[in-house]
Tab-separated table of C-alpha atoms in Angstrom:
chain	number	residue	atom	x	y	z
A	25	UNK	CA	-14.487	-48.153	23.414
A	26	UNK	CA	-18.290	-48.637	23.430
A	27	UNK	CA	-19.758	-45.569	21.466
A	28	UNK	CA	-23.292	-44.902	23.214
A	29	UNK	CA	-26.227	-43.905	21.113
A	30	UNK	CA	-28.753	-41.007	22.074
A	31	UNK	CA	-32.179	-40.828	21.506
A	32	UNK	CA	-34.761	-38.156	21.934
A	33	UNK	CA	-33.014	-34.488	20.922
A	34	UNK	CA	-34.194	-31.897	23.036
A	35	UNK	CA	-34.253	-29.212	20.551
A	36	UNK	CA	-33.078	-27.800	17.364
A	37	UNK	CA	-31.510	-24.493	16.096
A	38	UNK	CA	-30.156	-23.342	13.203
A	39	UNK	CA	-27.041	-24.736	14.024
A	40	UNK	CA	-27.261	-26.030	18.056
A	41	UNK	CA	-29.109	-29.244	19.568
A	42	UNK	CA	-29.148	-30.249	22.668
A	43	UNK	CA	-29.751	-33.563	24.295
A	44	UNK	CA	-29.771	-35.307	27.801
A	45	UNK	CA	-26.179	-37.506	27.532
A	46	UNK	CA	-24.130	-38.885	30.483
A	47	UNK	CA	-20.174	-39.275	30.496
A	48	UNK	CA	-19.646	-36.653	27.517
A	49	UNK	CA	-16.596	-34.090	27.468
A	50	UNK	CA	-16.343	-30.743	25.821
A	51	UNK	CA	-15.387	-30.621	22.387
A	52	UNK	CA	-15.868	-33.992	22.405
A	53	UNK	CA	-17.257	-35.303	18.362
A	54	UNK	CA	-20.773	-36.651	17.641
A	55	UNK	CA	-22.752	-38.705	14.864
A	56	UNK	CA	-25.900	-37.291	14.345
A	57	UNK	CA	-27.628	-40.210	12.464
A	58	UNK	CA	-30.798	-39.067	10.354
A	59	UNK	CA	-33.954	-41.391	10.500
A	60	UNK	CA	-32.542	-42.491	6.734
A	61	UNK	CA	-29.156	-43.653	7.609
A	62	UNK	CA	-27.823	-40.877	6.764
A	63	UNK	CA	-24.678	-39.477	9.016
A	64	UNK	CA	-23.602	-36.071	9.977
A	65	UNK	CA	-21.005	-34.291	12.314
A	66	UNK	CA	-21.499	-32.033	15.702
A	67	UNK	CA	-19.157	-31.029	18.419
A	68	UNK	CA	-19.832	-30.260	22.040
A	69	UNK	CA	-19.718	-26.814	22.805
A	70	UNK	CA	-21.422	-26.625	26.450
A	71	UNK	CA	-21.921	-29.246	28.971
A	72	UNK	CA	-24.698	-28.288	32.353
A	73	UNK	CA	-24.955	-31.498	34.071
A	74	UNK	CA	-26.711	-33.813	31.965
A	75	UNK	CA	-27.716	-31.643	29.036
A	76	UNK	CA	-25.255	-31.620	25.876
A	77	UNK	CA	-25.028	-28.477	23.694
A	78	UNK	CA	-23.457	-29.446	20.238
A	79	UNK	CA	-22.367	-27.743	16.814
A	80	UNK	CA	-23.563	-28.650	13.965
A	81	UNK	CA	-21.189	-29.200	11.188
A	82	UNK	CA	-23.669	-29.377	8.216
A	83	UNK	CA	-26.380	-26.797	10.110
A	84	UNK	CA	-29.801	-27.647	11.377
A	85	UNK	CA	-31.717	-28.016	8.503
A	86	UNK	CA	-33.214	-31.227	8.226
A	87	UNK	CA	-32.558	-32.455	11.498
A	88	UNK	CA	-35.381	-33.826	13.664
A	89	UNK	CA	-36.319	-34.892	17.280
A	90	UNK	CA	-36.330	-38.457	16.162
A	91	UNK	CA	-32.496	-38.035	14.943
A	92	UNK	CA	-30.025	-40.488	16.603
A	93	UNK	CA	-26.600	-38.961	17.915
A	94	UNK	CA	-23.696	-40.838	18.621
A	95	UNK	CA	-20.326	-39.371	20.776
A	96	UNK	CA	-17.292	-41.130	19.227
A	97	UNK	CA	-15.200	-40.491	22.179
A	98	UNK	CA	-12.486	-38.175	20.773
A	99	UNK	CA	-12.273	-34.401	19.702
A	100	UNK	CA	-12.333	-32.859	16.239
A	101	UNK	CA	-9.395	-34.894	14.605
A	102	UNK	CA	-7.435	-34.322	10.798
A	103	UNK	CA	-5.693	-36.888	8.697
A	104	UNK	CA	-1.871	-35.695	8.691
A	105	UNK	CA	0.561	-36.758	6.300
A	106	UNK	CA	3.205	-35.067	3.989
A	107	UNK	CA	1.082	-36.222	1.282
A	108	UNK	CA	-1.427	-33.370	1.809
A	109	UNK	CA	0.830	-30.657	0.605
A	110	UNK	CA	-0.752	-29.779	-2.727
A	111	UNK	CA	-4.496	-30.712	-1.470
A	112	UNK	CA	-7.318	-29.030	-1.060
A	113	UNK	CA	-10.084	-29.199	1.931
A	114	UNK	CA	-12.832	-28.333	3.503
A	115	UNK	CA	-14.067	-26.490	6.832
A	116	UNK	CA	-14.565	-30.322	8.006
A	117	UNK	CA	-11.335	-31.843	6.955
A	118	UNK	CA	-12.428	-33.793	3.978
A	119	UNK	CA	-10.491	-33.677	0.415
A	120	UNK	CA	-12.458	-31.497	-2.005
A	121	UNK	CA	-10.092	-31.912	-4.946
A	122	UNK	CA	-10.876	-35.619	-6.159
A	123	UNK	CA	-7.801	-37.488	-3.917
A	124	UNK	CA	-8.204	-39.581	-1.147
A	125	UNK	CA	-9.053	-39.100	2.338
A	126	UNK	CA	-6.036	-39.392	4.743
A	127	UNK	CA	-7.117	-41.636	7.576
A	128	UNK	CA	-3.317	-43.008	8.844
A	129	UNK	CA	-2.472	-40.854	11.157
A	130	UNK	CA	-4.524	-38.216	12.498
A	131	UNK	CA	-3.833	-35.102	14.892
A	132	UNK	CA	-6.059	-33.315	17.539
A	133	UNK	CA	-7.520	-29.980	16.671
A	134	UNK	CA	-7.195	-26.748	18.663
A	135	UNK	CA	-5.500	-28.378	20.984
A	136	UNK	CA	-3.366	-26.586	23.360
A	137	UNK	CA	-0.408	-24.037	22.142
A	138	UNK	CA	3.247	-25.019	22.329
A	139	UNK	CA	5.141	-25.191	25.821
A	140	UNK	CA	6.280	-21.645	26.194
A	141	UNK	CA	9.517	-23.551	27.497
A	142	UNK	CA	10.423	-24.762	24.258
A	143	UNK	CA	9.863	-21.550	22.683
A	144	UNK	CA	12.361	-19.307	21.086
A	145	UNK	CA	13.460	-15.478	20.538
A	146	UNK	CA	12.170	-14.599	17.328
A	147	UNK	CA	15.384	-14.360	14.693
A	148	UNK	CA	14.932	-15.017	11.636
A	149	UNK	CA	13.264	-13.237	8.552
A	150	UNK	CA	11.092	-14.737	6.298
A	151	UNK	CA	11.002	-13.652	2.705
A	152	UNK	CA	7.985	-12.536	1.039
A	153	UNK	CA	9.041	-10.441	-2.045
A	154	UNK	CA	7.069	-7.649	-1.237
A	155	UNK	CA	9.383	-4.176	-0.616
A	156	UNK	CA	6.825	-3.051	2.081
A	157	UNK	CA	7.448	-5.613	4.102
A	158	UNK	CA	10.671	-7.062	3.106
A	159	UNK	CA	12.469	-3.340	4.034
A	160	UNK	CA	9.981	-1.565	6.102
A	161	UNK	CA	8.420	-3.682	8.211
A	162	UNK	CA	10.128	-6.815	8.041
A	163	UNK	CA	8.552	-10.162	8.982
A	164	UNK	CA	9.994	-12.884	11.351
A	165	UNK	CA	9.838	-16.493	12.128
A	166	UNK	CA	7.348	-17.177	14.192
A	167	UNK	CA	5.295	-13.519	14.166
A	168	UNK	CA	1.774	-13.407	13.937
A	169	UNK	CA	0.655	-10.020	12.582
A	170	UNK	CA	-2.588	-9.292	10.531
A	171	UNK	CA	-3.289	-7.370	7.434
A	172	UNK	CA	-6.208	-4.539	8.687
A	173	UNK	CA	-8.376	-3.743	5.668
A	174	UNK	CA	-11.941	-2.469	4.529
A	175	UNK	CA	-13.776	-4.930	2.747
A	176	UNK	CA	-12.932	-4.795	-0.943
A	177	UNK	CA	-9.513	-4.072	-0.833
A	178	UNK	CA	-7.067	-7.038	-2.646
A	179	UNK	CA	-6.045	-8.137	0.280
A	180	UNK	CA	-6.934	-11.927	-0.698
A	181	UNK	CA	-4.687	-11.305	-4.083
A	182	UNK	CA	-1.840	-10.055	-1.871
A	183	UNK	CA	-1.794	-13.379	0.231
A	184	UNK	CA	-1.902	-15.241	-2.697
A	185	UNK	CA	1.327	-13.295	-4.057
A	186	UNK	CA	3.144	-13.962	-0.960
A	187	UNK	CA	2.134	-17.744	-0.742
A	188	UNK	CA	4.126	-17.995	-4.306
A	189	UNK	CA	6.594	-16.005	-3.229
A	190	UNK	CA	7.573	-16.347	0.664
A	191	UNK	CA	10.684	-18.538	1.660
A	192	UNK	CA	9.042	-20.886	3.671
A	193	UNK	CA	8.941	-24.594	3.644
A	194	UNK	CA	4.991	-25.195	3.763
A	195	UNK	CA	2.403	-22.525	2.905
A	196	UNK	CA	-1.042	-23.464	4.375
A	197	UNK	CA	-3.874	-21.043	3.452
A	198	UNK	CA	-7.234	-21.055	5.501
A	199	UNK	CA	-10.125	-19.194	3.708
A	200	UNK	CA	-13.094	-18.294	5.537
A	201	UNK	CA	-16.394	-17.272	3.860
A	202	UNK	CA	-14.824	-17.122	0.470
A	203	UNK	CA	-16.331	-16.130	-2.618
A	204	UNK	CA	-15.866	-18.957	-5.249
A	205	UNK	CA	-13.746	-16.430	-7.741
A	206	UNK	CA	-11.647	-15.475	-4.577
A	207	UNK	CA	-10.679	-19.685	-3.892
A	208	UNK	CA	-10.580	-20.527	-7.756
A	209	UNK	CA	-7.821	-17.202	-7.756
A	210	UNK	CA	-5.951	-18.803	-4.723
A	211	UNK	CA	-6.149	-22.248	-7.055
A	212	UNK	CA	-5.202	-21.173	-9.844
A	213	UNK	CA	-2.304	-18.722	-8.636
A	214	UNK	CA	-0.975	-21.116	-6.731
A	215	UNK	CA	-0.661	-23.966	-9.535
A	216	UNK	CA	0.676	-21.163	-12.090
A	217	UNK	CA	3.590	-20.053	-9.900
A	218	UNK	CA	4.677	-23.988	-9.077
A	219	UNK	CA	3.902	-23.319	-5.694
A	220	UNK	CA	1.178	-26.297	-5.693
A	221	UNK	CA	4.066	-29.011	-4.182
A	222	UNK	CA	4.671	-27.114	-0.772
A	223	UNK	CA	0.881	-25.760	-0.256
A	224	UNK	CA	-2.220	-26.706	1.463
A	225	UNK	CA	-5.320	-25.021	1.237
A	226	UNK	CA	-8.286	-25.409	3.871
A	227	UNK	CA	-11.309	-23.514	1.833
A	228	UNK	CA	-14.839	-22.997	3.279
A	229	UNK	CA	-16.769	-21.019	0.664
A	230	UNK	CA	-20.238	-18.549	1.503
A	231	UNK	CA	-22.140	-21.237	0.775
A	232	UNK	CA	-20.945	-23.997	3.506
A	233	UNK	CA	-21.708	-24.018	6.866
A	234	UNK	CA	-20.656	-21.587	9.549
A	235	UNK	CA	-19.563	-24.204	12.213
A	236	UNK	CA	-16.991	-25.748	8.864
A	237	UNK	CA	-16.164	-21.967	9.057
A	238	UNK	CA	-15.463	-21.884	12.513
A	239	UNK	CA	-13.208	-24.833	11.794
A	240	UNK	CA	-10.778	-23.886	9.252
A	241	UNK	CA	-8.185	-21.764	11.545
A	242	UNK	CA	-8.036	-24.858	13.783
A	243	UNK	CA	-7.279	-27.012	10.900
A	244	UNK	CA	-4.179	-24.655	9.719
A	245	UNK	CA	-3.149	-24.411	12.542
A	246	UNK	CA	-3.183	-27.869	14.104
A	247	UNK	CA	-1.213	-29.572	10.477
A	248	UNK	CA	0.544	-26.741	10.717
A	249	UNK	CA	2.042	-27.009	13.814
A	250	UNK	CA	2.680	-30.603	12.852
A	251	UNK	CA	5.154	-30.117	10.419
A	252	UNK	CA	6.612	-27.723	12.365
A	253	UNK	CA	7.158	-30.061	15.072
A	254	UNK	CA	8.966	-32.214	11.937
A	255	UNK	CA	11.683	-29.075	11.165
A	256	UNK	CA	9.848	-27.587	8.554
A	257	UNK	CA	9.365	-23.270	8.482
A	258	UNK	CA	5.709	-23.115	7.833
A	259	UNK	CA	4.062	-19.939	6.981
A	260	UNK	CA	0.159	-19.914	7.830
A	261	UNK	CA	-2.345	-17.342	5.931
A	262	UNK	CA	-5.465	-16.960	7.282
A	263	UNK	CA	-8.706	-15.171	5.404
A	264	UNK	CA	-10.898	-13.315	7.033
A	265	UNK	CA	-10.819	-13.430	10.848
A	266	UNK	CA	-13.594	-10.706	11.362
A	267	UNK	CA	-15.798	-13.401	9.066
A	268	UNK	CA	-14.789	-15.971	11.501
A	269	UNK	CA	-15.234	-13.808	14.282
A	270	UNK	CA	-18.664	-12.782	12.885
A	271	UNK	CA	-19.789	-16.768	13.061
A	272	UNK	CA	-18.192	-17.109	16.377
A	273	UNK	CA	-20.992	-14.476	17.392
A	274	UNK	CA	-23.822	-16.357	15.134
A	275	UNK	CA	-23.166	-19.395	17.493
A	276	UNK	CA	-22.475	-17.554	20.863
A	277	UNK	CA	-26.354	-15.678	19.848
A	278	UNK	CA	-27.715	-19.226	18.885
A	279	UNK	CA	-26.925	-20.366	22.820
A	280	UNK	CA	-28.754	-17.364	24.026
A	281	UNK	CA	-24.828	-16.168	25.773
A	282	UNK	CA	-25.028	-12.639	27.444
A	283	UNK	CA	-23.017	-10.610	24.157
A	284	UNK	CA	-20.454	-8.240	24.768
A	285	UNK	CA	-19.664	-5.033	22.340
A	286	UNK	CA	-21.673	-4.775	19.461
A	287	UNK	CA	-22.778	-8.492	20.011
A	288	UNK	CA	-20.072	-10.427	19.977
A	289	UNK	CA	-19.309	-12.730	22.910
A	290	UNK	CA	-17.846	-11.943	25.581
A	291	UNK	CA	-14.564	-14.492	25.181
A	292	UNK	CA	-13.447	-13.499	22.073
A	293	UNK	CA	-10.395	-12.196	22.753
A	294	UNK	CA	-9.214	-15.528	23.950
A	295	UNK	CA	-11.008	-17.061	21.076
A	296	UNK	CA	-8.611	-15.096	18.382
A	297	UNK	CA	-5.558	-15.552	21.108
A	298	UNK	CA	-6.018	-19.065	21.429
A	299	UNK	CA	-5.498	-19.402	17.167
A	300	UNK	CA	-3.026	-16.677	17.003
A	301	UNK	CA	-0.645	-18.128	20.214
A	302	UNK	CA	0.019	-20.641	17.599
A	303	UNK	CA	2.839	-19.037	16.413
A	304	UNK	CA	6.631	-20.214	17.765
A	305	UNK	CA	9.628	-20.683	16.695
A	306	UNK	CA	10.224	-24.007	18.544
A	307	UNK	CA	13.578	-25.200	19.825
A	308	UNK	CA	14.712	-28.324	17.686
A	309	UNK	CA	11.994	-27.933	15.714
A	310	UNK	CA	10.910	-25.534	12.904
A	311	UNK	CA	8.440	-22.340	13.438
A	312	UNK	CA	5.220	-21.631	12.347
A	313	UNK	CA	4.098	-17.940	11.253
A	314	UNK	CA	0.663	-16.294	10.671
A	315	UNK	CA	-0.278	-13.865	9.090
A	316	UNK	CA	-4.086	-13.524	8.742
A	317	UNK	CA	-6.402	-10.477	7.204
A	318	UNK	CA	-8.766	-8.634	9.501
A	319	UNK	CA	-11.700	-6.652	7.778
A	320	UNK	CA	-13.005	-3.696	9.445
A	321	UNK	CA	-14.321	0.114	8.997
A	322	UNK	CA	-12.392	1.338	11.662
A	323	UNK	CA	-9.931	-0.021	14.319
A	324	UNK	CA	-12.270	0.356	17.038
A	325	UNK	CA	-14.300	-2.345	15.628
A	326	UNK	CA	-14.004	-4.995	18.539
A	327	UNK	CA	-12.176	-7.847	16.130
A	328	UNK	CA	-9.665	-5.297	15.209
A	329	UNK	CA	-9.236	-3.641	18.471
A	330	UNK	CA	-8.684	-7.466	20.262
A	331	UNK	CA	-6.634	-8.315	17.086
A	332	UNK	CA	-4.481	-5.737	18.019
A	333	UNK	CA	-3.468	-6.437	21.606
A	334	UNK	CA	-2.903	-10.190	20.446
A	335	UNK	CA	-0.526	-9.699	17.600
A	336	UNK	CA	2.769	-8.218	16.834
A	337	UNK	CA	1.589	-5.199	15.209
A	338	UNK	CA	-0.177	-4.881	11.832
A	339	UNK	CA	-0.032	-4.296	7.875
A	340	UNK	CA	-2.733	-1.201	7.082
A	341	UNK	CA	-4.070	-1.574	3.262
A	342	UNK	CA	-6.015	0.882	1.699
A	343	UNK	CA	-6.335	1.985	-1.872
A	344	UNK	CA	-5.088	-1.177	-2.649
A	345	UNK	CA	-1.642	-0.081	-1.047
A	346	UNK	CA	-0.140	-1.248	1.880
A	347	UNK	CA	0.584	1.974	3.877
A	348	UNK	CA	3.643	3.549	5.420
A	349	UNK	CA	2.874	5.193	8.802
A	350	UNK	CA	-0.138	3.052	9.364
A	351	UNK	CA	2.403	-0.611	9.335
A	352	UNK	CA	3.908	-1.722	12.028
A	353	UNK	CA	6.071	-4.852	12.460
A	354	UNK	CA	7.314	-4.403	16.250
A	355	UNK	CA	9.585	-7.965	15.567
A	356	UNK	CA	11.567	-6.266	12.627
A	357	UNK	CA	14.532	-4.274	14.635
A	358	UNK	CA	15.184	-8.655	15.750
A	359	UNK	CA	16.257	-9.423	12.140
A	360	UNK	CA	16.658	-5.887	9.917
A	361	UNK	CA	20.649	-5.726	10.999
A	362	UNK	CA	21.169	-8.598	10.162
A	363	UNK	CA	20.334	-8.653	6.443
A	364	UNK	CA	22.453	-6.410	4.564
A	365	UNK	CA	24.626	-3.761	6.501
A	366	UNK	CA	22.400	-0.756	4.558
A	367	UNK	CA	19.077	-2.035	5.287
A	368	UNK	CA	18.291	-0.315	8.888
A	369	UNK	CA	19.943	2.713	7.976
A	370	UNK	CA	18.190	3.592	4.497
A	371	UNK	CA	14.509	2.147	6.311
A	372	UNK	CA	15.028	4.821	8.565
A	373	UNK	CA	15.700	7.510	5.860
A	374	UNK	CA	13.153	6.749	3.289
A	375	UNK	CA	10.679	6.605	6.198
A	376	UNK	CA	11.745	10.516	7.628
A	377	UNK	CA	11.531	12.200	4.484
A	378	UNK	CA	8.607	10.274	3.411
A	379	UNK	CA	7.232	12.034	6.750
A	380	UNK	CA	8.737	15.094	5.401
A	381	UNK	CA	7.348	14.849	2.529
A	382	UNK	CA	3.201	14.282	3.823
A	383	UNK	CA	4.267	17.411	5.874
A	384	UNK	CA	4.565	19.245	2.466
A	385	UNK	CA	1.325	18.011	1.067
A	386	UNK	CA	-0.297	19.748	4.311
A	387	UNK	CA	1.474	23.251	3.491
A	388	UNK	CA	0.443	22.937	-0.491
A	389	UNK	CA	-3.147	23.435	0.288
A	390	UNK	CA	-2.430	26.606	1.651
A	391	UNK	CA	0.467	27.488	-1.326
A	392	UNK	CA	3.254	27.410	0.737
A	393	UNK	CA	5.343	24.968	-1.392
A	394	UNK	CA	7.737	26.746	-3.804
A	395	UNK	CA	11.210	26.044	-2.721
A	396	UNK	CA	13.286	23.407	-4.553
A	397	UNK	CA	13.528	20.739	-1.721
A	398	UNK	CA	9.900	20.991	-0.911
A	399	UNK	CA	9.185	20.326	-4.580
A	400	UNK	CA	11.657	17.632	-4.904
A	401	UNK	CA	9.964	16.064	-1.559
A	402	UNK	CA	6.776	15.868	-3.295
A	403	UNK	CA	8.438	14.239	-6.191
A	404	UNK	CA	10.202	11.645	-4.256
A	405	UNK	CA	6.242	10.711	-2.485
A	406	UNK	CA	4.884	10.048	-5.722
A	407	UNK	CA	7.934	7.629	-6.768
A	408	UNK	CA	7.842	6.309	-3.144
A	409	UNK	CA	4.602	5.024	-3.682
A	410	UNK	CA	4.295	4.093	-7.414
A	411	UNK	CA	7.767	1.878	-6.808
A	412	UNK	CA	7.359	0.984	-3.777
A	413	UNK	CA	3.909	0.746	-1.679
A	414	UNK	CA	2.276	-1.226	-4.751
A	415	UNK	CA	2.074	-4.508	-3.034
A	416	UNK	CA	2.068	-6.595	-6.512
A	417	UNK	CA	5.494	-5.771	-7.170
A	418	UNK	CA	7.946	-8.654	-6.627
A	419	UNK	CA	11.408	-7.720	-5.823
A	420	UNK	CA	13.697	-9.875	-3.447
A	421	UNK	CA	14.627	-8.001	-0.556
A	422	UNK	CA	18.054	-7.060	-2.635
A	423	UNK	CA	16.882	-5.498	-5.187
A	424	UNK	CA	14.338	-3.326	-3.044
A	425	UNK	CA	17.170	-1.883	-1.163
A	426	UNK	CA	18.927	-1.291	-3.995
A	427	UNK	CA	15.704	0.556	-5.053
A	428	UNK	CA	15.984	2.587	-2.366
A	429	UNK	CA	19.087	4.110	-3.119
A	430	UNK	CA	18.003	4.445	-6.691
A	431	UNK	CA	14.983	6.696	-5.785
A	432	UNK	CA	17.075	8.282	-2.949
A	433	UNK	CA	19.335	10.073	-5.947
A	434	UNK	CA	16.986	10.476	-8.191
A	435	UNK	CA	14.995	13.174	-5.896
A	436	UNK	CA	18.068	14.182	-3.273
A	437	UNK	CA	21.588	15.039	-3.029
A	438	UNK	CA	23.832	13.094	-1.029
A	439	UNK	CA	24.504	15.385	1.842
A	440	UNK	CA	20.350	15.648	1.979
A	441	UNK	CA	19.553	12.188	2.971
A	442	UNK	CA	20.930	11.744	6.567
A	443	UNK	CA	23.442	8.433	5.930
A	444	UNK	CA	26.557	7.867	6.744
A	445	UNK	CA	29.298	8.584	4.118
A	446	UNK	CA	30.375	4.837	4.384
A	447	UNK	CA	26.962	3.891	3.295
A	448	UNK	CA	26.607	6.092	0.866
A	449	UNK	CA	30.198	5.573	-0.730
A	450	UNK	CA	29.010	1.790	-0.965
A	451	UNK	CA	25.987	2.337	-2.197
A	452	UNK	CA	25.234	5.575	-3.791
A	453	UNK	CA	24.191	5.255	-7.544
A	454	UNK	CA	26.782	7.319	-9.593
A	455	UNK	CA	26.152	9.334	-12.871
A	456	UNK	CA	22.266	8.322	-12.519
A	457	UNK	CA	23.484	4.687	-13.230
A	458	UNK	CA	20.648	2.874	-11.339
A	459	UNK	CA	19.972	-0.806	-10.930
A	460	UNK	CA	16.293	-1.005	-10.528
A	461	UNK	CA	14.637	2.829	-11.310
A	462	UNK	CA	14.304	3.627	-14.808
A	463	UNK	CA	12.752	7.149	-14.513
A	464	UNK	CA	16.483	9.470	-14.178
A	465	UNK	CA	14.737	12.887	-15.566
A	466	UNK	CA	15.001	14.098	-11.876
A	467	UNK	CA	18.685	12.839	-11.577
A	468	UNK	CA	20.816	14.882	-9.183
């Protein structure tokens, strides 16, 4: 097909042009040849009539009326191949780690979701070697869920950990306005654990333009869904969504668009729905899972509050913990009976007299905390979360359990715990003989 050249750019933003073109269509992709040769990339973002609103990939600096622009014909497209697992991109697509571009076959970008016909019922877990999620709010196939967290919390190390330690077939991990230290940890985690032959990374950095940033959940998303259409269980971590979101509103701002709450537009709860509807466990196929970090203050914030009516309920980190009470997988009761015959059962436990146990904290302001159980409630919170809310620790979903118990009779007696003799005959440590705890002072 002919591709027709435009002259005479009607103006220039920061990051928007727009220009009088006939026969163009929305997120349609553009050359926008510089007076030197040189070549750069736009998409359409707004069509009325005639005049052409497009994205620039590289921003607006530099570009001038006199600029040529070219429409190619075809949406935002990526090289696929299996050789990408173990390479690095950018925001646009293009290799950043010294291989070659792929250029055999290619695959649309944000295009539509998957047929909700050939969609299944979530039921299957997938592993990620952290206990807070493995036992207490266990992740499925096919969930999308976010990670809610202030700014400054490790919430980039802790997606790192689970990239080298999750089940899944591929690992694809879109970063958003990272810091260089924060992709050269990603890097360099990734290559230490051996996790470099089933990973893909999609990195746009502080420094690189916000419409590359606006790019890289499309780009996940869109291989990913590839090789889950080829069988494969890929697990998709995304990094940060309320720095996405935040460009979204530079460029909504930049087009003059009436803004919403607190100036973002007024769409963006289809914006994050659109990426996050990417998730599916797809009949005859594989599944694709995301799990992407939200930064906020609060969760009225409007990315979190949207966030939360898309997804399938959230992780809560803060301290550099990933919190109890505040967690909330609603997909887990699909998958936790069907792990080990204990698992539901002790969840349930641990969780009540960890409740019983904040209770207590309450009354020991006022110095109402003397009796033995009390005490030995307070105890078992401060085990509870040294051995088990630290979200660096790696134990397979086995040995957590079996953690469980351990701390269980460590702080309680049998008949104080709430489970079922058969469970407890099974798995009840005897004579202080644990598997994982070593700290038996408190032994009962």
């Amino acid at each position: 097909m002919l591709k027709k050249t435009y002259e005479n750019i009607d103006s220039i933003g920061r990051a928007i042009i727009t220009i009088d073109a006939k026969d163009v269509h929305n997120k349609e992709l553009a050359e926008v040849i510089y007076p030197d040769g040189r070549k750069a990339f736009a998409q359409v973002i707004a069509l009325n009539g005639s005049k052409v609103t497009l994205q620039l990939f590289g921003g607006g600096f530099g570009v001038s009326t006199n600029c040529k622009v070219r429409f190619l014909g075809h949406p935002v497209q990526v090289g696929f191949s299996n050789e990408m697992l173990g390479r690095v991109y950018s925001g646009n697509g293009q290799p950043i780690d010294g291989g070659p571009e792929l250029v055999s076959d290619v695959t649309r970008v944000a295009g539509p979701s998957i047929n909700p016909v050939k969609r299944l019922i979530p039921k299957n877990m997938i592993r990620t070697g952290v206990p807070m999620i493995d036992v207490f709010n266990t992740l499925v196939r096919s969930q999308k869920i976010p990670i809610f967290a202030k700014a400054g919390e490790p919430y980039n190390r802790l997606l790192a950990n689970i990239a080298t330690q999750t089940d899944a077939d591929v690992i694809i991990i879109g970063g958003v306005g990272l810091k260089y230290d924060e992709y050269h940890y990603f890097k360099e985690r990734i290559e230490e654990a051996g996790s470099k032959n089933k990973t893909i990374m999609f990195v746009h950095t502080h420094r690189d333009s916000i419409v590359e940033g606006l790019m890289v959940p499309d780009l996940a998303l869109a291989v990913g869904e590839r090789f889950a259409l080829q069988g494969k269980n890929v697990f998709v971590l995304l990094s940060d969504m309320t720095q996405w979101s935040d460009y979204l509103r530079q460029v909504a701002n930049a087009q003059d668009q009436i803004p919403a709450n607190q100036g973002y537009p007024g769409d963006l709860y289809s914006q994050l729905a659109s990426r996050y509807e990417k998730a599916a466990d797809i009949d005859g196929s594989g599944s694709l899972t995301i799990l992407g970090v939200t930064t906020m203050d609060d969760v009225t914030h409007p990315v979190p509050d949207n966030t939360g009516y898309i997804t399938e309920g959230q992780f809560f980190m803060k301290d550099g913990y990933l919190e109890m009470f505040g967690s909330l997988s609603r997909l887990k009761q699909q998958v936790n009976d069907k792990t080990r015959d204990d698992h539901r059962s002790i969840m349930n436990a641990m969780a009540r007299l960890l409740s019983e146990a904040e209770e207590r904290v309450k009354a020991q302001k006022f110095g109402s905390v003397k009796d033995d159980y009390s005490l030995r409630l307070l105890e078992y919170r401060k085990t509870f979360q040294r051995e088990l809310m630290d979200p660096f620790i790696y134990l397979e979903l086995e040995g957590a359990l079996d953690l469980c118990w351990d701390i269980l009779a460590n702080h309680f007696k049998k008949e104080e715990v709430g489970l079922s003799s058969d469970l407890v005959t099974a798995y009840w440590p005897e004579k202080g003989e644990f598997k994982i705890l070593k700290n038996t002072t408190n032994a009962k």
